[in-house]
Coordinates of C-alpha atoms in Angstrom, one line a residue:
K41 CA -8.8 -192.5 -158.2
K42 CA -6.5 -192.2 -161.2
L43 CA -7.7 -188.7 -162.0
K44 CA -7.3 -187.7 -158.4
H45 CA -3.7 -189.1 -158.3
A46 CA -2.9 -187.3 -161.5
H47 CA -4.2 -184.1 -160.1
D48 CA -2.2 -184.5 -156.9
C49 CA 1.0 -185.0 -158.9
A50 CA 0.4 -182.0 -161.1
C51 CA -1.3 -179.5 -158.9
P52 CA 1.1 -176.9 -157.4
V53 CA -1.2 -176.4 -154.4
G54 CA -0.7 -180.0 -153.4
A55 CA -2.7 -183.1 -152.5
A56 CA -4.2 -181.4 -149.4
A57 CA -6.2 -178.9 -151.5
S58 CA -7.2 -181.7 -153.9
N59 CA -8.5 -183.8 -151.0
R60 CA -10.6 -180.8 -149.9
L61 CA -12.1 -180.4 -153.4
F62 CA -12.9 -184.1 -153.8
H63 CA -14.4 -184.2 -150.4
A64 CA -16.6 -181.3 -151.5
S65 CA -18.0 -183.5 -154.3
S66 CA -19.7 -185.7 -151.6
G67 CA -21.6 -182.7 -150.3
A68 CA -19.2 -181.3 -147.7
A69 CA -18.4 -177.6 -147.9
S70 CA -14.7 -176.6 -148.1
P71 CA -13.5 -173.4 -146.3
L72 CA -10.9 -173.2 -149.1
S73 CA -13.6 -172.1 -151.5
H74 CA -17.3 -171.8 -151.9
T75 CA -19.1 -175.1 -152.2
C76 CA -20.3 -174.3 -155.7
A77 CA -16.7 -173.6 -156.8
A78 CA -15.5 -176.9 -155.3
S79 CA -18.2 -178.8 -157.1
R80 CA -17.3 -177.1 -160.4
A81 CA -13.7 -178.0 -159.7
V82 CA -14.5 -181.7 -159.3
R83 CA -16.6 -181.8 -162.5
A84 CA -13.9 -180.0 -164.5
I85 CA -11.1 -182.2 -163.2
E86 CA -13.1 -185.4 -163.9
G87 CA -13.4 -184.2 -167.5
C88 CA -9.6 -184.0 -168.0
S89 CA -7.8 -186.8 -169.7
S90 CA -4.2 -186.1 -168.7
A91 CA -2.2 -184.6 -165.8
S92 CA -1.4 -181.5 -167.9
E93 CA -5.0 -180.9 -168.6
V94 CA -5.7 -181.2 -164.9
L95 CA -3.1 -178.6 -164.1
G96 CA -4.4 -176.2 -166.7
E97 CA -7.9 -176.6 -165.5
R98 CA -6.9 -176.1 -161.9
I99 CA -5.1 -172.9 -162.7
A100 CA -8.2 -171.5 -164.4
L101 CA -10.4 -172.7 -161.5
R102 CA -8.1 -171.1 -159.0
A103 CA -8.4 -167.7 -160.7
S104 CA -12.2 -168.1 -160.6
E105 CA -12.1 -169.0 -156.9
D106 CA -10.0 -166.0 -156.1
N107 CA -12.6 -163.7 -157.8
E108 CA -15.4 -165.3 -155.8
M109 CA -13.4 -165.1 -152.5
A110 CA -12.6 -161.4 -153.0
S111 CA -15.9 -160.7 -151.4
G112 CA -15.3 -163.2 -148.6
V113 CA -16.3 -163.0 -144.9
S114 CA -15.0 -159.9 -143.2
L115 CA -14.1 -160.4 -139.6
P116 CA -15.2 -157.8 -137.0
T117 CA -12.6 -155.4 -135.7
E118 CA -14.4 -153.0 -133.3
G119 CA -13.8 -153.9 -129.7
I120 CA -11.8 -157.0 -130.6
D121 CA -8.6 -157.8 -128.7
F122 CA -6.3 -159.4 -131.3
Q123 CA -4.0 -160.8 -128.7
K124 CA -6.9 -162.7 -127.2
Q125 CA -7.9 -164.0 -130.6
K126 CA -4.3 -165.1 -131.3
A127 CA -4.3 -167.0 -128.0
W128 CA -7.7 -168.6 -128.6
V129 CA -6.7 -169.8 -132.1
A130 CA -3.4 -171.2 -130.8
D131 CA -5.1 -173.1 -128.0
E132 CA -7.9 -174.4 -130.3
I133 CA -5.5 -175.6 -132.9
T134 CA -3.4 -177.4 -130.3
M135 CA -6.4 -179.1 -128.7
W136 CA -7.8 -180.1 -132.1
L137 CA -4.6 -181.8 -133.1
D138 CA -4.2 -183.5 -129.7
S139 CA -7.8 -184.9 -130.0
E140 CA -7.5 -185.9 -133.6
W141 CA -4.2 -187.8 -133.1
I142 CA -2.3 -188.0 -129.8
P143 CA -0.9 -185.2 -127.7
R144 CA 2.5 -184.0 -129.0
D145 CA 4.8 -181.1 -128.4
I146 CA 4.7 -180.2 -132.1
H147 CA 1.0 -179.5 -131.8
R148 CA 1.6 -176.6 -129.4
K149 CA 4.2 -175.2 -131.8
I150 CA 1.9 -175.5 -134.7
G151 CA -0.9 -173.8 -132.8
D152 CA 1.4 -171.0 -131.7
V153 CA 2.6 -170.3 -135.2
A154 CA -0.9 -170.3 -136.6
G155 CA -2.1 -167.9 -133.8
S156 CA 0.8 -165.6 -134.4
L157 CA 0.1 -165.4 -138.1
V158 CA -3.5 -164.5 -137.4
L159 CA -2.3 -161.8 -135.0
E160 CA 0.1 -160.5 -137.6
A161 CA -2.6 -160.4 -140.3
R162 CA -5.1 -158.6 -138.1
E163 CA -2.6 -156.0 -136.8
N164 CA -1.6 -155.3 -140.5
G165 CA -5.2 -154.6 -141.5
M166 CA -6.1 -158.0 -143.0
H167 CA -9.6 -158.8 -141.8
D168 CA -10.9 -161.1 -144.6
A169 CA -11.1 -164.7 -143.5
S170 CA -10.1 -166.0 -147.0
G171 CA -7.1 -163.7 -147.0
I172 CA -5.9 -165.0 -143.6
L173 CA -6.5 -168.6 -144.8
F174 CA -4.1 -168.1 -147.8
K175 CA -1.6 -166.2 -145.6
V176 CA -1.4 -169.1 -143.1
A177 CA -1.1 -171.6 -145.8
D178 CA 1.6 -169.7 -147.6
E179 CA 3.7 -168.8 -144.6
M180 CA 3.5 -172.3 -143.1
Q181 CA 4.9 -173.9 -146.2
T182 CA 8.4 -173.8 -144.6
F183 CA 7.2 -175.2 -141.2
D184 CA 8.6 -178.6 -140.4
F185 CA 5.6 -180.9 -140.1
Y186 CA 7.7 -184.0 -139.9
E187 CA 6.5 -185.0 -136.5
A188 CA 2.9 -184.1 -137.3
D189 CA 0.2 -185.8 -139.4
I190 CA -1.0 -182.7 -141.2
N191 CA 0.3 -180.0 -143.5
N192 CA 0.0 -176.2 -144.0
W193 CA -3.3 -176.4 -145.8
D194 CA -4.9 -178.5 -143.1
I195 CA -3.9 -175.8 -140.6
A196 CA -5.0 -172.9 -142.8
N197 CA -8.4 -174.5 -143.3
K198 CA -8.8 -175.1 -139.6
V199 CA -7.9 -171.5 -138.8
S200 CA -10.5 -170.4 -141.4
D201 CA -13.1 -172.6 -139.7
L202 CA -12.3 -171.2 -136.3
L203 CA -12.4 -167.6 -137.4
L204 CA -15.8 -168.1 -139.0
Q205 CA -17.1 -170.0 -136.0
S206 CA -16.0 -167.2 -133.8
T207 CA -18.4 -164.9 -135.6
G208 CA -21.3 -167.2 -135.0
K209 CA -21.4 -168.7 -138.4
D210 CA -22.2 -172.4 -138.9
V211 CA -19.3 -174.2 -140.6
C212 CA -19.9 -177.6 -142.2
C213 CA -17.8 -180.7 -141.5
T214 CA -15.6 -179.5 -138.7
S215 CA -15.5 -179.8 -134.9
E216 CA -16.9 -177.2 -132.6
P217 CA -14.4 -175.1 -130.6
V218 CA -13.6 -176.4 -127.2
N219 CA -13.7 -172.9 -125.6
A220 CA -16.1 -170.2 -126.4
P221 CA -14.4 -167.3 -128.2
D222 CA -14.2 -164.1 -126.2
F223 CA -12.0 -161.4 -127.7
T224 CA -13.6 -158.4 -126.1
K225 CA -11.3 -155.6 -125.1
E226 CA -11.3 -154.7 -121.5
D227 CA -12.7 -151.3 -120.6
E228 CA -9.5 -149.5 -119.5
S229 CA -11.5 -147.3 -117.1
T230 CA -12.7 -150.4 -115.2
A231 CA -9.9 -152.9 -115.8
P232 CA -7.8 -153.7 -112.7
A233 CA -4.6 -151.7 -112.7
Q234 CA -1.3 -153.6 -112.8
T235 CA 1.6 -152.5 -110.8
S236 CA 5.1 -153.2 -112.0
S237 CA 6.7 -154.2 -108.7
H238 CA 4.7 -156.8 -106.8
P239 CA 1.2 -158.2 -106.8
E240 CA -1.6 -156.3 -105.3
S241 CA -3.1 -159.3 -103.7
G242 CA -2.1 -160.6 -100.3
M243 CA -2.7 -164.2 -101.4
A244 CA 0.2 -166.3 -102.7
I245 CA 0.5 -166.7 -106.5
E246 CA 0.6 -170.3 -107.6
L247 CA 3.4 -171.0 -110.0
P248 CA 3.3 -174.0 -112.4
E249 CA 5.0 -177.3 -111.6
D250 CA 4.1 -179.5 -114.5
P251 CA 6.4 -179.2 -117.6
F252 CA 3.5 -178.5 -119.9
D253 CA 2.1 -175.9 -117.5
K254 CA 5.5 -174.3 -117.3
Y255 CA 5.7 -174.1 -121.1
Q256 CA 2.3 -172.4 -121.2
F257 CA 3.4 -170.0 -118.4
L258 CA 6.4 -169.0 -120.5
Q259 CA 4.2 -168.5 -123.5
Q260 CA 1.7 -166.3 -121.7
A261 CA 4.5 -164.4 -119.9
L262 CA 6.0 -163.5 -123.3
D263 CA 2.8 -162.6 -125.2
G264 CA 1.4 -160.5 -122.3
R265 CA -1.5 -162.7 -121.1
L266 CA 0.2 -162.8 -117.7
G267 CA 0.5 -159.5 -115.9
Q268 CA 3.8 -157.9 -115.1
T269 CA 3.4 -158.7 -111.5
V270 CA 3.0 -162.4 -112.0
V271 CA 6.1 -162.5 -114.3
S272 CA 8.1 -160.5 -111.8
H273 CA 7.0 -162.9 -109.0
A274 CA 8.2 -165.9 -110.9
V275 CA 11.6 -164.4 -111.6
L276 CA 12.0 -163.3 -107.9
V277 CA 11.1 -166.8 -106.7
S278 CA 13.7 -168.3 -109.1
L279 CA 16.3 -165.9 -107.7
G280 CA 15.7 -167.1 -104.2
F281 CA 13.3 -164.4 -102.9
N282 CA 10.8 -165.9 -100.4
P283 CA 7.3 -164.5 -100.9
V284 CA 5.5 -163.4 -97.8
P285 CA 1.8 -162.6 -98.5
D286 CA 0.2 -160.1 -96.1
A287 CA -3.6 -160.6 -96.2
V288 CA -4.1 -157.7 -93.8
K289 CA -2.3 -155.1 -95.9
G290 CA -3.3 -156.8 -99.1
E291 CA 0.2 -156.8 -100.5
M292 CA 3.2 -159.1 -101.1
S293 CA 6.6 -158.7 -99.6
Y294 CA 9.7 -160.7 -100.2
D295 CA 12.4 -162.0 -97.8
S296 CA 15.8 -161.9 -99.5
C297 CA 17.7 -163.9 -96.8
E298 CA 18.0 -167.0 -99.1
V299 CA 19.1 -165.1 -102.2
D300 CA 22.6 -166.3 -103.2
D301 CA 23.6 -163.3 -105.2
S302 CA 24.2 -160.5 -102.7
R303 CA 24.0 -158.0 -105.5
W304 CA 20.2 -158.4 -105.5
R305 CA 20.0 -157.5 -101.8
E306 CA 21.8 -154.3 -102.5
F307 CA 18.8 -152.9 -104.4
G308 CA 17.3 -151.9 -101.1
A309 CA 13.8 -152.9 -102.3
V310 CA 12.1 -155.6 -104.2
P311 CA 13.7 -155.6 -107.7
D312 CA 11.3 -154.3 -110.3
F313 CA 11.9 -155.8 -113.8
F314 CA 9.3 -153.6 -115.6
E315 CA 10.3 -150.2 -114.2
G316 CA 13.7 -148.6 -114.5
A317 CA 16.7 -150.2 -116.1
E318 CA 18.8 -151.4 -113.2
A319 CA 17.0 -154.6 -112.3
I320 CA 16.3 -155.9 -115.8
E321 CA 19.9 -155.1 -116.9
Y322 CA 21.3 -157.0 -114.0
L323 CA 19.0 -159.9 -114.7
D324 CA 20.4 -159.9 -118.2
T325 CA 23.9 -159.9 -116.8
C326 CA 23.1 -162.9 -114.7
L327 CA 21.6 -164.7 -117.7
Q328 CA 24.8 -164.1 -119.7
R329 CA 26.9 -165.4 -116.9
E330 CA 24.8 -168.6 -116.6
L331 CA 25.0 -169.1 -120.4
E332 CA 28.7 -168.6 -120.4
E333 CA 29.1 -171.2 -117.6
E334 CA 27.3 -173.7 -119.8
N335 CA 29.2 -172.7 -123.0
K336 CA 25.9 -171.4 -124.5
R337 CA 25.1 -168.2 -126.3
E338 CA 21.9 -166.2 -126.0
E339 CA 21.2 -167.0 -129.7
D340 CA 20.7 -170.6 -128.6
L341 CA 17.5 -169.6 -126.9
D342 CA 16.0 -168.0 -130.1
A343 CA 14.4 -171.3 -131.1
L344 CA 12.4 -171.4 -127.8
I345 CA 11.3 -167.8 -128.2
E346 CA 10.2 -168.4 -131.8
A347 CA 8.2 -171.5 -130.7
L348 CA 6.6 -169.5 -127.9
Y349 CA 5.7 -166.4 -129.9
G350 CA 5.9 -167.3 -133.5
E351 CA 8.7 -166.5 -135.9
Q352 CA 6.9 -163.7 -137.8
A353 CA 5.4 -162.2 -134.7
L354 CA 8.8 -162.2 -133.0
K355 CA 10.4 -160.4 -135.9
V356 CA 7.7 -157.7 -135.8
A357 CA 8.0 -157.3 -132.0
R358 CA 11.8 -157.0 -132.1
E359 CA 11.9 -154.6 -135.1
G360 CA 9.2 -152.5 -133.4
G361 CA 11.3 -151.9 -130.4
D362 CA 8.6 -152.7 -127.9
Q363 CA 10.4 -152.2 -124.6
E364 CA 7.9 -154.2 -122.5
F365 CA 8.4 -157.1 -124.9
V366 CA 12.2 -156.8 -124.5
R367 CA 11.8 -157.0 -120.7
R368 CA 9.4 -160.0 -121.0
E369 CA 11.8 -161.8 -123.3
T370 CA 14.7 -161.4 -120.9
C371 CA 12.5 -162.7 -118.0
V372 CA 11.3 -165.7 -120.1
K373 CA 14.9 -166.5 -121.1
W374 CA 16.0 -166.4 -117.5
L375 CA 13.1 -168.5 -116.3
H376 CA 13.8 -171.1 -118.9
F377 CA 17.6 -171.4 -118.7
A378 CA 18.2 -170.7 -115.0
G379 CA 14.8 -170.9 -113.3
G380 CA 13.8 -174.4 -114.2
Y381 CA 11.0 -173.6 -116.7

């Protein structure tokens, strides 16, 4: 125990990595490194007589581990939808934390950040499981884990476990995913087309009522898991449009009689927030007006958007100038601030 305490105090990686290494000495494999490397680490550290020796030995071992992990598991890329993988990792991390401790809002935020980092890594050509592990651990060092019972290395190791499990590999000493991974890209030739105005179905779309469901709705509206038609539908309902499904014609129409802002009725048709500029620009104008009435600024909503999408992924999306994302972001901000989400 004294050796372990000395190592925890001296090791720049932190006690979390130390715990993984000492856990490996009892026969459990650590995703942070190969089992043999972990065992060598335990034996080497046990042979040290001071904290400084522990630190020096750890640095040497880390270099050895990096060499071994250079040929780590390469994740498949062909036919893989990285957005689906991001969503799966986020959900699995959240459910894992909720089951290990108690459900907390911070768990969803942690899952979202971890999922976004996986997406960022994959989109930037990083397909090595160990590389993604260190990326997550490194970039989540600044995350505020105050309300959680874990740290950045716990999350990085769990992400690594999940990615390996998603390839069909057996991973020791970890729970099985709740949902089976399915990251298959849809065949664009057979995938159902999405219109940008109103839903194709004549059946009414169910909108969330529970606060947690609303939070998930916003997240999926922002990251693209919800189609444009569903997002538009939610915004239209929040503005006062009354949906009128027509099962015979197989389409949705909207009654604008209860819309308070007469400007929306002047559009002459159902406002389309994903085609043309007029509707989305006026929605942004309405948002600015609502914010001003509450003495708020649009920047005050950035914390929410970062929590929903991930700080790094948000930065990439904004800098990339993705116009659909800009439209989705405006819709999500409106739904949250003025639509009761």
